[in-house]
Amino acid sequence: VEKIDIGGPTMIRAAAKNHAHVMVVVDPADYPEVLRALAGEVAEEEVSEMRRKLAWKAFQHCASYDSQVAEWMWNQVGGGEPAPEKSVPMQLLQGLRYGENPHQPAAFYTDYSLAEVGMGGVARAVVHWGKEMSYNNYLDTDAAYNAVVDFDEPACVIVKHTNPCGAAVKGDLLEAYRLAVIADPISAFGGIVAFNRTVDADLAREIREFRSPTDGETRMFYEIVVAPLYTEEGLEVLKGKSKALRILEAPPRKSGGSGLRQVGGGWLAQTTDSITPADVTFTCVSEKQPTEQNMEDIKVAWNIVKHVKSNAITIAKDGRLLGMGSGQPNRVKSVEIAMEKADTQGGAGGAALASDAFFPFSWGDSVEKACQAGVAVIAHPGGSMRDQDAVDCCNKYGVVLLTTGIRHFRH
């Protein structure tokens, strides 16, 4: 408390209020222009405008400081409850050409809340190479990076329109990249590729030269590659892929924290969904018990389904995503889409299927369709009034059914 500045903000605010007669400077970047004005090198009307801008900057500077002080104070007394009032200090990182569409003006801000200190993430990324980042680029990169850093093992995740279309977990990061692309090379083309380990020269060459599995000739094109680190040689090799390829180095986002989302006239606040398979108890409710391989596969599927738009279904086997269904108003359609994609990888036979929420129906619906496709293990949160139907259906087909008690809706 003793470190909270009182006099400084008071003098700054007083000077800002009196800006018609005083120049208040809180940013050293403004010194050169202020010195020019004091030396009489700036027209009087421009000086008046400068005074107003400097006053705005002073008030905003104090407001941001007060926001951080208020955040710290509430952390001491709030007991974990939502603060009755809240302001978030933000700083413009860059103006963007446009938002989701060309007719929407946009900008990107960095969050300077105390809760964000040391949390990492895409907003703290260094852009080493490529075209200017766009609004959609930031959204997609955030989705891809959040998904890949959820894995403890070396992993690659490829995202298109914020949905993972390819993912693989392998001891060899280069092999993980290849398998992630193969999952859905059509969707991966023009996507965002994320890694949770250092990109070295060998991996960079593979990214640069890898041909699309659809024709074996076309070099894969990507908008962005993001990773926690690059070797010096790896970065130089990757730059050779394209002048437009954006290469980002970002500190991995730490688990925990909270987020804000805007709705008309207000904001929704929630803690982040930081639960991973290591935090989940997979309870077997079927007659057939899971093998070690079943559990490895379902954990990969479960890790990915959290990052897919609801209704979300993922199918995985041997450490890689075979297919996913996303964003469908009914769950059975997401299952059908996921199985359709898995068919391009040899089918869902022996694979694991994860659902972000419970199955409302089973017979002739999601669960039975998955069983008939040869899925070996299914995991869902459970909690439906028809849960027993899912158990009976899996018992009929000899499929393992697991419940988690954890839902992963994503809207």
mmCIF file of C-alpha atoms in Angstrom:
data_model
loop_
_atom_site.group_PDB
_atom_site.id
_atom_site.type_symbol
_atom_site.label_atom_id
_atom_site.label_comp_id
_atom_site.label_asym_id
_atom_site.label_seq_id
_atom_site.Cartn_x
_atom_site.Cartn_y
_atom_site.Cartn_z
ATOM 1 C CA VAL A 1 0.000 0.000 0.000
ATOM 2 C CA GLU A 2 2.856 2.382 0.868
ATOM 3 C CA LYS A 3 4.094 2.107 -2.746
ATOM 4 C CA ILE A 4 0.877 3.432 -4.250
ATOM 5 C CA ASP A 5 1.654 6.831 -5.777
ATOM 6 C CA ILE A 6 -0.721 9.607 -4.708
ATOM 7 C CA GLY A 7 1.147 12.828 -5.375
ATOM 8 C CA GLY A 8 2.303 11.960 -8.874
ATOM 9 C CA PRO A 9 -1.143 11.204 -10.332
ATOM 10 C CA THR A 10 -2.586 14.227 -8.515
ATOM 11 C CA MET A 11 -0.091 16.595 -10.136
ATOM 12 C CA ILE A 12 -0.496 14.954 -13.525
ATOM 13 C CA ARG A 13 -4.291 15.221 -13.376
ATOM 14 C CA ALA A 14 -4.108 18.844 -12.231
ATOM 15 C CA ALA A 15 -1.746 19.715 -15.078
ATOM 16 C CA ALA A 16 -3.927 17.886 -17.591
ATOM 17 C CA LYS A 17 -7.013 19.777 -16.434
ATOM 18 C CA ASN A 18 -5.059 23.022 -16.927
ATOM 19 C CA HIS A 19 -3.827 21.935 -20.368
ATOM 20 C CA ALA A 20 -4.753 25.264 -21.960
ATOM 21 C CA HIS A 21 -1.764 26.725 -20.111
ATOM 22 C CA VAL A 22 0.372 23.680 -19.275
ATOM 23 C CA MET A 23 1.966 20.921 -21.298
ATOM 24 C CA VAL A 24 1.846 17.682 -19.306
ATOM 25 C CA VAL A 25 4.148 14.949 -20.587
ATOM 26 C CA VAL A 26 3.903 11.345 -19.333
ATOM 27 C CA ASP A 27 5.524 9.618 -22.312
ATOM 28 C CA PRO A 28 9.205 10.187 -23.183
ATOM 29 C CA ALA A 29 8.320 9.557 -26.825
ATOM 30 C CA ASP A 30 6.601 12.967 -26.797
ATOM 31 C CA TYR A 31 9.691 14.885 -25.657
ATOM 32 C CA PRO A 32 11.056 15.790 -29.129
ATOM 33 C CA GLU A 33 7.755 17.264 -30.353
ATOM 34 C CA VAL A 34 7.237 19.169 -27.075
ATOM 35 C CA LEU A 35 10.750 20.636 -27.340
ATOM 36 C CA ARG A 36 9.969 21.772 -30.878
ATOM 37 C CA ALA A 37 6.807 23.442 -29.640
ATOM 38 C CA LEU A 38 8.665 25.185 -26.793
ATOM 39 C CA ALA A 39 11.264 26.397 -29.288
ATOM 40 C CA GLY A 40 8.518 28.022 -31.361
ATOM 41 C CA GLU A 41 8.927 25.645 -34.274
ATOM 42 C CA VAL A 42 5.272 24.518 -34.245
ATOM 43 C CA ALA A 43 2.286 26.597 -35.355
ATOM 44 C CA GLU A 44 0.070 27.872 -32.515
ATOM 45 C CA GLU A 45 -3.029 25.955 -33.670
ATOM 46 C CA GLU A 46 -0.974 22.771 -33.756
ATOM 47 C CA VAL A 47 0.321 23.487 -30.260
ATOM 48 C CA SER A 48 -3.245 23.772 -28.966
ATOM 49 C CA GLU A 49 -4.101 20.403 -30.480
ATOM 50 C CA MET A 50 -0.908 18.959 -29.000
ATOM 51 C CA ARG A 51 -1.877 20.206 -25.532
ATOM 52 C CA ARG A 52 -5.255 18.451 -25.782
ATOM 53 C CA LYS A 53 -3.657 15.186 -26.910
ATOM 54 C CA LEU A 54 -1.093 15.353 -24.142
ATOM 55 C CA ALA A 55 -3.887 15.977 -21.625
ATOM 56 C CA TRP A 56 -5.798 12.948 -22.931
ATOM 57 C CA LYS A 57 -2.672 10.829 -22.633
ATOM 58 C CA ALA A 58 -2.117 12.029 -19.061
ATOM 59 C CA PHE A 59 -5.663 11.186 -17.955
ATOM 60 C CA GLN A 60 -5.467 7.807 -19.677
ATOM 61 C CA HIS A 61 -2.111 7.096 -18.060
ATOM 62 C CA CYS A 62 -3.546 7.808 -14.616
ATOM 63 C CA ALA A 63 -6.643 5.745 -15.393
ATOM 64 C CA SER A 64 -4.517 2.739 -16.355
ATOM 65 C CA TYR A 65 -2.435 3.125 -13.208
ATOM 66 C CA ASP A 66 -5.566 3.376 -11.065
ATOM 67 C CA SER A 67 -6.989 0.265 -12.777
ATOM 68 C CA GLN A 68 -3.931 -1.720 -11.739
ATOM 69 C CA VAL A 69 -4.084 -0.363 -8.179
ATOM 70 C CA ALA A 70 -7.798 -1.211 -7.946
ATOM 71 C CA GLU A 71 -7.133 -4.706 -9.329
ATOM 72 C CA TRP A 72 -4.440 -5.289 -6.703
ATOM 73 C CA MET A 73 -6.669 -3.987 -3.890
ATOM 74 C CA TRP A 74 -9.608 -6.196 -4.919
ATOM 75 C CA ASN A 75 -7.310 -9.223 -4.971
ATOM 76 C CA GLN A 76 -6.612 -8.495 -1.288
ATOM 77 C CA VAL A 77 -10.223 -8.106 -0.181
ATOM 78 C CA GLY A 78 -12.453 -9.668 -2.836
ATOM 79 C CA GLY A 79 -12.282 -13.247 -1.651
ATOM 80 C CA GLY A 80 -12.401 -14.540 -5.214
ATOM 81 C CA GLU A 81 -15.728 -12.834 -5.972
ATOM 82 C CA PRO A 82 -16.273 -10.756 -9.144
ATOM 83 C CA ALA A 83 -15.306 -7.124 -8.614
ATOM 84 C CA PRO A 84 -18.377 -4.817 -8.419
ATOM 85 C CA GLU A 85 -16.627 -2.473 -10.870
ATOM 86 C CA LYS A 86 -13.854 -3.268 -13.310
ATOM 87 C CA SER A 87 -11.634 -1.481 -15.794
ATOM 88 C CA VAL A 88 -8.929 -3.076 -17.923
ATOM 89 C CA PRO A 89 -5.740 -1.187 -18.839
ATOM 90 C CA MET A 90 -4.878 -1.806 -22.473
ATOM 91 C CA GLN A 91 -2.237 -0.468 -24.808
ATOM 92 C CA LEU A 92 -2.493 -0.341 -28.584
ATOM 93 C CA LEU A 93 -0.163 -2.918 -30.087
ATOM 94 C CA GLN A 94 -1.057 -2.132 -33.674
ATOM 95 C CA GLY A 95 -3.782 -0.765 -35.875
ATOM 96 C CA LEU A 96 -5.121 -3.462 -38.204
ATOM 97 C CA ARG A 97 -6.082 -3.066 -41.856
ATOM 98 C CA TYR A 98 -9.590 -4.238 -40.953
ATOM 99 C CA GLY A 99 -11.483 -6.652 -38.725
ATOM 100 C CA GLU A 100 -13.107 -9.937 -39.652
ATOM 101 C CA ASN A 101 -14.223 -8.291 -42.899
ATOM 102 C CA PRO A 102 -12.843 -5.362 -44.936
ATOM 103 C CA HIS A 103 -15.696 -3.018 -43.956
ATOM 104 C CA GLN A 104 -14.911 -3.369 -40.209
ATOM 105 C CA PRO A 105 -12.189 -1.081 -38.733
ATOM 106 C CA ALA A 106 -10.058 -2.891 -36.141
ATOM 107 C CA ALA A 107 -7.086 -2.690 -33.797
ATOM 108 C CA PHE A 108 -5.125 -5.018 -31.510
ATOM 109 C CA TYR A 109 -4.500 -4.152 -27.851
ATOM 110 C CA THR A 110 -2.242 -5.678 -25.241
ATOM 111 C CA ASP A 111 -3.788 -6.338 -21.827
ATOM 112 C CA TYR A 112 -1.751 -4.756 -19.021
ATOM 113 C CA SER A 113 -3.801 -6.113 -16.121
ATOM 114 C CA LEU A 114 -1.699 -7.417 -13.238
ATOM 115 C CA ALA A 115 -3.278 -10.838 -13.803
ATOM 116 C CA GLU A 116 -1.610 -10.957 -17.211
ATOM 117 C CA VAL A 117 1.936 -10.479 -15.937
ATOM 118 C CA GLY A 118 4.018 -13.466 -17.009
ATOM 119 C CA MET A 119 1.040 -15.343 -18.494
ATOM 120 C CA GLY A 120 2.446 -15.395 -22.029
ATOM 121 C CA GLY A 121 0.371 -15.878 -25.143
ATOM 122 C CA VAL A 122 0.051 -14.530 -28.660
ATOM 123 C CA ALA A 123 -0.221 -10.874 -27.599
ATOM 124 C CA ARG A 124 3.366 -11.178 -26.322
ATOM 125 C CA ALA A 125 4.653 -12.720 -29.549
ATOM 126 C CA VAL A 126 7.585 -11.510 -31.614
ATOM 127 C CA VAL A 127 6.792 -11.412 -35.332
ATOM 128 C CA HIS A 128 10.068 -12.429 -36.977
ATOM 129 C CA TRP A 129 8.935 -12.401 -40.581
ATOM 130 C CA GLY A 130 6.121 -11.968 -43.047
ATOM 131 C CA LYS A 131 3.154 -9.781 -43.827
ATOM 132 C CA GLU A 132 1.388 -7.670 -41.262
ATOM 133 C CA MET A 133 -0.846 -9.691 -38.953
ATOM 134 C CA SER A 134 -4.597 -9.314 -39.457
ATOM 135 C CA TYR A 135 -7.554 -9.550 -37.051
ATOM 136 C CA ASN A 136 -8.369 -13.079 -38.211
ATOM 137 C CA ASN A 137 -4.687 -14.037 -38.106
ATOM 138 C CA TYR A 138 -4.547 -13.196 -34.402
ATOM 139 C CA LEU A 139 -7.730 -15.124 -33.632
ATOM 140 C CA ASP A 140 -6.545 -18.220 -35.500
ATOM 141 C CA THR A 141 -3.024 -18.080 -34.087
ATOM 142 C CA ASP A 142 -4.387 -17.797 -30.554
ATOM 143 C CA ALA A 143 -6.624 -20.828 -31.134
ATOM 144 C CA ALA A 144 -3.792 -22.908 -32.592
ATOM 145 C CA TYR A 145 -1.244 -21.992 -29.933
ATOM 146 C CA ASN A 146 -3.627 -22.522 -27.030
ATOM 147 C CA ALA A 147 -4.423 -25.980 -28.394
ATOM 148 C CA VAL A 148 -0.842 -27.101 -28.923
ATOM 149 C CA VAL A 149 0.523 -25.903 -25.565
ATOM 150 C CA ASP A 150 -2.106 -28.058 -23.846
ATOM 151 C CA PHE A 151 0.041 -31.074 -24.738
ATOM 152 C CA ASP A 152 3.001 -32.037 -22.562
ATOM 153 C CA GLU A 153 4.558 -34.158 -25.313
ATOM 154 C CA PRO A 154 5.967 -32.705 -28.560
ATOM 155 C CA ALA A 155 2.952 -31.772 -30.678
ATOM 156 C CA CYS A 156 1.764 -29.959 -33.774
ATOM 157 C CA VAL A 157 -1.701 -28.483 -34.246
ATOM 158 C CA ILE A 158 -3.005 -26.951 -37.472
ATOM 159 C CA VAL A 159 -5.986 -24.593 -37.286
ATOM 160 C CA LYS A 160 -8.361 -23.161 -39.861
ATOM 161 C CA HIS A 161 -11.009 -20.629 -38.806
ATOM 162 C CA THR A 162 -10.136 -21.275 -35.128
ATOM 163 C CA ASN A 163 -10.870 -25.032 -35.375
ATOM 164 C CA PRO A 164 -8.127 -27.684 -35.229
ATOM 165 C CA CYS A 165 -8.165 -29.540 -38.553
ATOM 166 C CA GLY A 166 -4.953 -31.458 -37.890
ATOM 167 C CA ALA A 167 -3.110 -32.499 -34.747
ATOM 168 C CA ALA A 168 -0.528 -35.054 -33.726
ATOM 169 C CA VAL A 169 1.531 -35.908 -30.653
ATOM 170 C CA LYS A 170 4.825 -37.723 -31.250
ATOM 171 C CA GLY A 171 8.289 -37.946 -29.768
ATOM 172 C CA ASP A 172 9.553 -36.676 -33.122
ATOM 173 C CA LEU A 173 8.187 -33.183 -33.802
ATOM 174 C CA LEU A 174 8.889 -33.517 -37.510
ATOM 175 C CA GLU A 175 6.725 -36.649 -37.678
ATOM 176 C CA ALA A 176 4.017 -34.894 -35.650
ATOM 177 C CA TYR A 177 3.951 -32.143 -38.288
ATOM 178 C CA ARG A 178 3.583 -34.630 -41.148
ATOM 179 C CA LEU A 179 0.759 -36.492 -39.430
ATOM 180 C CA ALA A 180 -1.047 -33.257 -38.564
ATOM 181 C CA VAL A 181 -1.052 -32.218 -42.215
ATOM 182 C CA ILE A 182 -2.212 -35.630 -43.421
ATOM 183 C CA ALA A 183 -5.281 -35.479 -41.154
ATOM 184 C CA ASP A 184 -6.910 -32.916 -43.464
ATOM 185 C CA PRO A 185 -4.514 -31.452 -46.057
ATOM 186 C CA ILE A 186 -7.264 -29.530 -47.838
ATOM 187 C CA SER A 187 -8.203 -27.627 -44.689
ATOM 188 C CA ALA A 188 -4.566 -27.295 -43.606
ATOM 189 C CA PHE A 189 -3.740 -25.443 -46.828
ATOM 190 C CA GLY A 190 -3.742 -21.767 -45.849
ATOM 191 C CA GLY A 191 -3.953 -22.616 -42.166
ATOM 192 C CA ILE A 192 -1.952 -21.816 -39.042
ATOM 193 C CA VAL A 193 0.690 -24.307 -37.889
ATOM 194 C CA ALA A 194 1.560 -24.331 -34.187
ATOM 195 C CA PHE A 195 4.277 -26.211 -32.310
ATOM 196 C CA ASN A 196 4.995 -26.554 -28.594
ATOM 197 C CA ARG A 197 8.712 -27.152 -29.056
ATOM 198 C CA THR A 198 11.643 -25.404 -30.759
ATOM 199 C CA VAL A 199 11.578 -25.353 -34.565
ATOM 200 C CA ASP A 200 15.009 -26.411 -35.823
ATOM 201 C CA ALA A 201 16.468 -26.422 -39.329
ATOM 202 C CA ASP A 202 15.274 -29.948 -40.203
ATOM 203 C CA LEU A 203 11.695 -29.179 -39.228
ATOM 204 C CA ALA A 204 11.838 -25.813 -40.983
ATOM 205 C CA ARG A 205 12.980 -27.512 -44.204
ATOM 206 C CA GLU A 206 10.119 -30.000 -43.941
ATOM 207 C CA ILE A 207 7.624 -27.162 -43.481
ATOM 208 C CA ARG A 208 9.140 -25.334 -46.435
ATOM 209 C CA GLU A 209 9.226 -28.276 -48.825
ATOM 210 C CA PHE A 210 6.367 -30.561 -47.729
ATOM 211 C CA ARG A 211 4.035 -31.419 -50.610
ATOM 212 C CA SER A 212 0.297 -31.673 -50.241
ATOM 213 C CA PRO A 213 -0.829 -35.315 -49.874
ATOM 214 C CA THR A 214 -3.724 -34.521 -52.227
ATOM 215 C CA ASP A 215 -1.481 -34.423 -55.314
ATOM 216 C CA GLY A 216 2.070 -35.004 -54.041
ATOM 217 C CA GLU A 217 3.274 -31.915 -55.924
ATOM 218 C CA THR A 218 1.874 -28.680 -54.510
ATOM 219 C CA ARG A 219 3.907 -27.169 -51.690
ATOM 220 C CA MET A 220 1.779 -26.664 -48.607
ATOM 221 C CA PHE A 221 0.909 -23.008 -48.086
ATOM 222 C CA TYR A 222 0.424 -21.561 -44.606
ATOM 223 C CA GLU A 223 -0.515 -18.152 -43.289
ATOM 224 C CA ILE A 224 1.413 -18.462 -40.023
ATOM 225 C CA VAL A 225 3.853 -20.649 -38.125
ATOM 226 C CA VAL A 226 3.988 -20.114 -34.366
ATOM 227 C CA ALA A 227 6.322 -21.761 -31.845
ATOM 228 C CA PRO A 228 7.952 -20.984 -28.484
ATOM 229 C CA LEU A 229 11.443 -20.865 -30.006
ATOM 230 C CA TYR A 230 13.401 -21.186 -33.259
ATOM 231 C CA THR A 231 17.013 -22.072 -33.763
ATOM 232 C CA GLU A 232 18.917 -19.440 -35.709
ATOM 233 C CA GLU A 233 19.272 -21.737 -38.709
ATOM 234 C CA GLY A 234 15.680 -22.919 -38.442
ATOM 235 C CA LEU A 235 14.409 -19.345 -38.589
ATOM 236 C CA GLU A 236 16.501 -18.543 -41.658
ATOM 237 C CA VAL A 237 15.362 -21.700 -43.458
ATOM 238 C CA LEU A 238 11.711 -20.958 -42.706
ATOM 239 C CA LYS A 239 12.034 -17.403 -43.991
ATOM 240 C CA GLY A 240 12.916 -18.931 -47.345
ATOM 241 C CA LYS A 241 9.458 -20.468 -47.726
ATOM 242 C CA SER A 242 7.689 -17.197 -48.515
ATOM 243 C CA LYS A 243 8.022 -13.465 -47.987
ATOM 244 C CA ALA A 244 4.397 -13.471 -46.864
ATOM 245 C CA LEU A 245 4.645 -16.298 -44.297
ATOM 246 C CA ARG A 246 4.238 -14.837 -40.835
ATOM 247 C CA ILE A 247 6.660 -16.416 -38.346
ATOM 248 C CA LEU A 248 5.766 -15.838 -34.698
ATOM 249 C CA GLU A 249 7.706 -16.681 -31.555
ATOM 250 C CA ALA A 250 5.411 -16.595 -28.552
ATOM 251 C CA PRO A 251 5.821 -17.485 -24.879
ATOM 252 C CA PRO A 252 3.455 -20.411 -24.137
ATOM 253 C CA ARG A 253 0.233 -19.369 -22.472
ATOM 254 C CA LYS A 254 0.179 -20.512 -18.858
ATOM 255 C CA SER A 255 -2.854 -22.313 -17.483
ATOM 256 C CA GLY A 256 -5.346 -20.436 -15.368
ATOM 257 C CA GLY A 257 -6.271 -16.818 -15.723
ATOM 258 C CA SER A 258 -9.532 -15.358 -16.923
ATOM 259 C CA GLY A 259 -11.048 -13.861 -20.026
ATOM 260 C CA LEU A 260 -13.589 -11.311 -21.191
ATOM 261 C CA ARG A 261 -16.000 -11.588 -24.094
ATOM 262 C CA GLN A 262 -18.202 -8.807 -25.378
ATOM 263 C CA VAL A 263 -21.963 -9.017 -25.881
ATOM 264 C CA GLY A 264 -24.249 -6.143 -26.816
ATOM 265 C CA GLY A 265 -23.848 -3.534 -24.109
ATOM 266 C CA GLY A 266 -21.778 -5.655 -21.770
ATOM 267 C CA TRP A 267 -19.025 -8.165 -21.121
ATOM 268 C CA LEU A 268 -19.001 -11.759 -19.965
ATOM 269 C CA ALA A 269 -16.166 -12.782 -17.635
ATOM 270 C CA GLN A 270 -15.018 -16.310 -16.856
ATOM 271 C CA THR A 271 -11.935 -18.252 -15.868
ATOM 272 C CA THR A 272 -10.219 -20.034 -18.745
ATOM 273 C CA ASP A 273 -10.920 -23.699 -19.479
ATOM 274 C CA SER A 274 -7.501 -24.971 -18.419
ATOM 275 C CA ILE A 275 -8.511 -28.567 -17.619
ATOM 276 C CA THR A 276 -6.451 -31.193 -19.460
ATOM 277 C CA PRO A 277 -6.742 -35.003 -19.450
ATOM 278 C CA ALA A 278 -4.297 -35.109 -16.523
ATOM 279 C CA ASP A 279 -6.968 -33.366 -14.435
ATOM 280 C CA VAL A 280 -9.784 -35.684 -15.525
ATOM 281 C CA THR A 281 -10.944 -38.962 -13.979
ATOM 282 C CA PHE A 282 -12.014 -41.245 -16.816
ATOM 283 C CA THR A 283 -14.605 -43.602 -15.337
ATOM 284 C CA CYS A 284 -15.419 -46.766 -17.252
ATOM 285 C CA VAL A 285 -19.198 -47.396 -17.276
ATOM 286 C CA SER A 286 -19.240 -50.180 -19.892
ATOM 287 C CA GLU A 287 -18.678 -53.900 -19.539
ATOM 288 C CA LYS A 288 -15.588 -53.740 -21.713
ATOM 289 C CA GLN A 289 -12.564 -52.208 -19.987
ATOM 290 C CA PRO A 290 -10.106 -49.869 -21.739
ATOM 291 C CA THR A 291 -6.645 -50.969 -22.758
ATOM 292 C CA GLU A 292 -3.576 -48.801 -22.251
ATOM 293 C CA GLN A 293 -3.724 -47.874 -25.936
ATOM 294 C CA ASN A 294 -7.402 -46.923 -25.608
ATOM 295 C CA MET A 295 -6.523 -44.531 -22.800
ATOM 296 C CA GLU A 296 -3.660 -42.955 -24.737
ATOM 297 C CA ASP A 297 -5.922 -42.397 -27.734
ATOM 298 C CA ILE A 298 -8.842 -40.996 -25.763
ATOM 299 C CA LYS A 299 -6.602 -38.514 -23.957
ATOM 300 C CA VAL A 300 -5.416 -37.143 -27.296
ATOM 301 C CA ALA A 301 -9.001 -36.912 -28.569
ATOM 302 C CA TRP A 302 -10.147 -35.305 -25.300
ATOM 303 C CA ASN A 303 -7.358 -32.736 -25.359
ATOM 304 C CA ILE A 304 -8.295 -31.652 -28.875
ATOM 305 C CA VAL A 305 -12.095 -31.648 -28.480
ATOM 306 C CA LYS A 306 -11.792 -28.858 -25.897
ATOM 307 C CA HIS A 307 -10.538 -26.557 -28.648
ATOM 308 C CA VAL A 308 -13.205 -27.417 -31.248
ATOM 309 C CA LYS A 309 -16.366 -25.321 -31.611
ATOM 310 C CA SER A 310 -19.468 -27.002 -30.162
ATOM 311 C CA ASN A 311 -21.060 -29.315 -30.938
ATOM 312 C CA ALA A 312 -17.610 -30.898 -31.035
ATOM 313 C CA ILE A 313 -16.495 -34.442 -31.845
ATOM 314 C CA THR A 314 -12.923 -35.662 -32.335
ATOM 315 C CA ILE A 315 -11.616 -39.052 -33.443
ATOM 316 C CA ALA A 316 -7.994 -39.942 -32.703
ATOM 317 C CA LYS A 317 -5.711 -42.936 -32.930
ATOM 318 C CA ASP A 318 -1.995 -43.559 -32.405
ATOM 319 C CA GLY A 319 -1.354 -40.009 -31.252
ATOM 320 C CA ARG A 320 -3.017 -38.191 -34.126
ATOM 321 C CA LEU A 321 -6.324 -36.647 -35.073
ATOM 322 C CA LEU A 322 -8.213 -38.645 -37.714
ATOM 323 C CA GLY A 323 -11.290 -36.462 -37.971
ATOM 324 C CA MET A 324 -13.329 -33.813 -36.227
ATOM 325 C CA GLY A 325 -16.839 -32.433 -36.492
ATOM 326 C CA SER A 326 -17.443 -28.891 -35.312
ATOM 327 C CA GLY A 327 -20.047 -26.193 -34.919
ATOM 328 C CA GLN A 328 -23.097 -28.281 -35.816
ATOM 329 C CA PRO A 329 -26.455 -27.512 -34.161
ATOM 330 C CA ASN A 330 -26.930 -31.240 -33.524
ATOM 331 C CA ARG A 331 -24.341 -33.631 -32.171
ATOM 332 C CA VAL A 332 -25.074 -36.521 -34.531
ATOM 333 C CA LYS A 333 -24.090 -34.384 -37.531
ATOM 334 C CA SER A 334 -20.756 -33.574 -35.906
ATOM 335 C CA VAL A 335 -20.231 -37.326 -35.407
ATOM 336 C CA GLU A 336 -21.000 -37.986 -39.063
ATOM 337 C CA ILE A 337 -18.593 -35.268 -40.222
ATOM 338 C CA ALA A 338 -15.824 -36.560 -37.946
ATOM 339 C CA MET A 339 -16.277 -40.117 -39.231
ATOM 340 C CA GLU A 340 -16.366 -38.881 -42.813
ATOM 341 C CA LYS A 341 -12.991 -37.220 -42.309
ATOM 342 C CA ALA A 342 -11.627 -40.292 -40.510
ATOM 343 C CA ASP A 343 -12.592 -42.392 -43.530
ATOM 344 C CA THR A 344 -9.973 -40.515 -45.554
ATOM 345 C CA GLN A 345 -7.376 -41.806 -43.056
ATOM 346 C CA GLY A 346 -8.420 -45.447 -43.196
ATOM 347 C CA GLY A 347 -11.531 -45.163 -41.049
ATOM 348 C CA ALA A 348 -12.373 -44.957 -37.373
ATOM 349 C CA GLY A 349 -11.777 -48.643 -36.674
ATOM 350 C CA GLY A 350 -10.035 -49.076 -33.313
ATOM 351 C CA ALA A 351 -9.961 -45.316 -32.709
ATOM 352 C CA ALA A 352 -11.094 -43.135 -29.802
ATOM 353 C CA LEU A 353 -14.008 -40.709 -30.027
ATOM 354 C CA ALA A 354 -14.446 -37.762 -27.666
ATOM 355 C CA SER A 355 -17.503 -35.559 -27.302
ATOM 356 C CA ASP A 356 -17.414 -32.123 -25.658
ATOM 357 C CA ALA A 357 -20.836 -32.735 -24.040
ATOM 358 C CA PHE A 358 -23.101 -35.673 -23.253
ATOM 359 C CA PHE A 359 -25.005 -37.653 -25.880
ATOM 360 C CA PRO A 360 -28.739 -36.874 -25.638
ATOM 361 C CA PHE A 361 -29.536 -39.918 -27.802
ATOM 362 C CA SER A 362 -27.712 -43.147 -28.535
ATOM 363 C CA TRP A 363 -29.724 -45.738 -30.490
ATOM 364 C CA GLY A 364 -29.742 -44.888 -34.198
ATOM 365 C CA ASP A 365 -27.903 -41.714 -33.238
ATOM 366 C CA SER A 366 -24.381 -40.572 -32.284
ATOM 367 C CA VAL A 367 -23.294 -43.478 -30.079
ATOM 368 C CA GLU A 368 -24.591 -46.279 -32.286
ATOM 369 C CA LYS A 369 -23.203 -44.664 -35.446
ATOM 370 C CA ALA A 370 -19.781 -44.468 -33.784
ATOM 371 C CA CYS A 371 -20.007 -48.082 -32.625
ATOM 372 C CA GLN A 372 -21.006 -49.260 -36.090
ATOM 373 C CA ALA A 373 -18.015 -47.412 -37.557
ATOM 374 C CA GLY A 374 -15.704 -49.532 -35.397
ATOM 375 C CA VAL A 375 -14.713 -46.973 -32.762
ATOM 376 C CA ALA A 376 -13.026 -48.772 -29.865
ATOM 377 C CA VAL A 377 -13.575 -46.264 -27.065
ATOM 378 C CA ILE A 378 -15.918 -43.325 -26.500
ATOM 379 C CA ALA A 379 -15.660 -40.601 -23.864
ATOM 380 C CA HIS A 380 -18.263 -38.016 -22.928
ATOM 381 C CA PRO A 381 -19.062 -36.018 -19.779
ATOM 382 C CA GLY A 382 -22.198 -37.980 -18.941
ATOM 383 C CA GLY A 383 -25.169 -36.448 -17.191
ATOM 384 C CA SER A 384 -27.916 -37.104 -19.709
ATOM 385 C CA MET A 385 -31.211 -38.618 -18.556
ATOM 386 C CA ARG A 386 -30.506 -41.221 -21.266
ATOM 387 C CA ASP A 387 -26.963 -42.100 -20.174
ATOM 388 C CA GLN A 388 -27.981 -45.718 -19.707
ATOM 389 C CA ASP A 389 -28.863 -45.935 -23.404
ATOM 390 C CA ALA A 390 -25.256 -45.053 -24.235
ATOM 391 C CA VAL A 391 -24.027 -47.746 -21.831
ATOM 392 C CA ASP A 392 -26.379 -50.380 -23.293
ATOM 393 C CA CYS A 393 -25.453 -49.465 -26.845
ATOM 394 C CA CYS A 394 -21.708 -49.696 -26.172
ATOM 395 C CA ASN A 395 -22.212 -53.027 -24.377
ATOM 396 C CA LYS A 396 -24.077 -54.397 -27.383
ATOM 397 C CA TYR A 397 -21.190 -53.536 -29.725
ATOM 398 C CA GLY A 398 -18.364 -54.294 -27.284
ATOM 399 C CA VAL A 399 -17.161 -50.695 -27.163
ATOM 400 C CA VAL A 400 -15.530 -49.041 -24.140
ATOM 401 C CA LEU A 401 -17.531 -46.113 -22.739
ATOM 402 C CA LEU A 402 -15.928 -43.592 -20.397
ATOM 403 C CA THR A 403 -17.439 -40.650 -18.558
ATOM 404 C CA THR A 404 -15.474 -37.646 -17.327
ATOM 405 C CA GLY A 405 -17.914 -35.372 -15.517
ATOM 406 C CA ILE A 406 -16.267 -32.479 -17.376
ATOM 407 C CA ARG A 407 -17.940 -30.568 -20.196
ATOM 408 C CA HIS A 408 -15.979 -28.545 -22.755
ATOM 409 C CA PHE A 409 -18.508 -26.334 -24.541
ATOM 410 C CA ARG A 410 -16.876 -23.774 -26.819
ATOM 411 C CA HIS A 411 -18.926 -21.039 -28.456
#
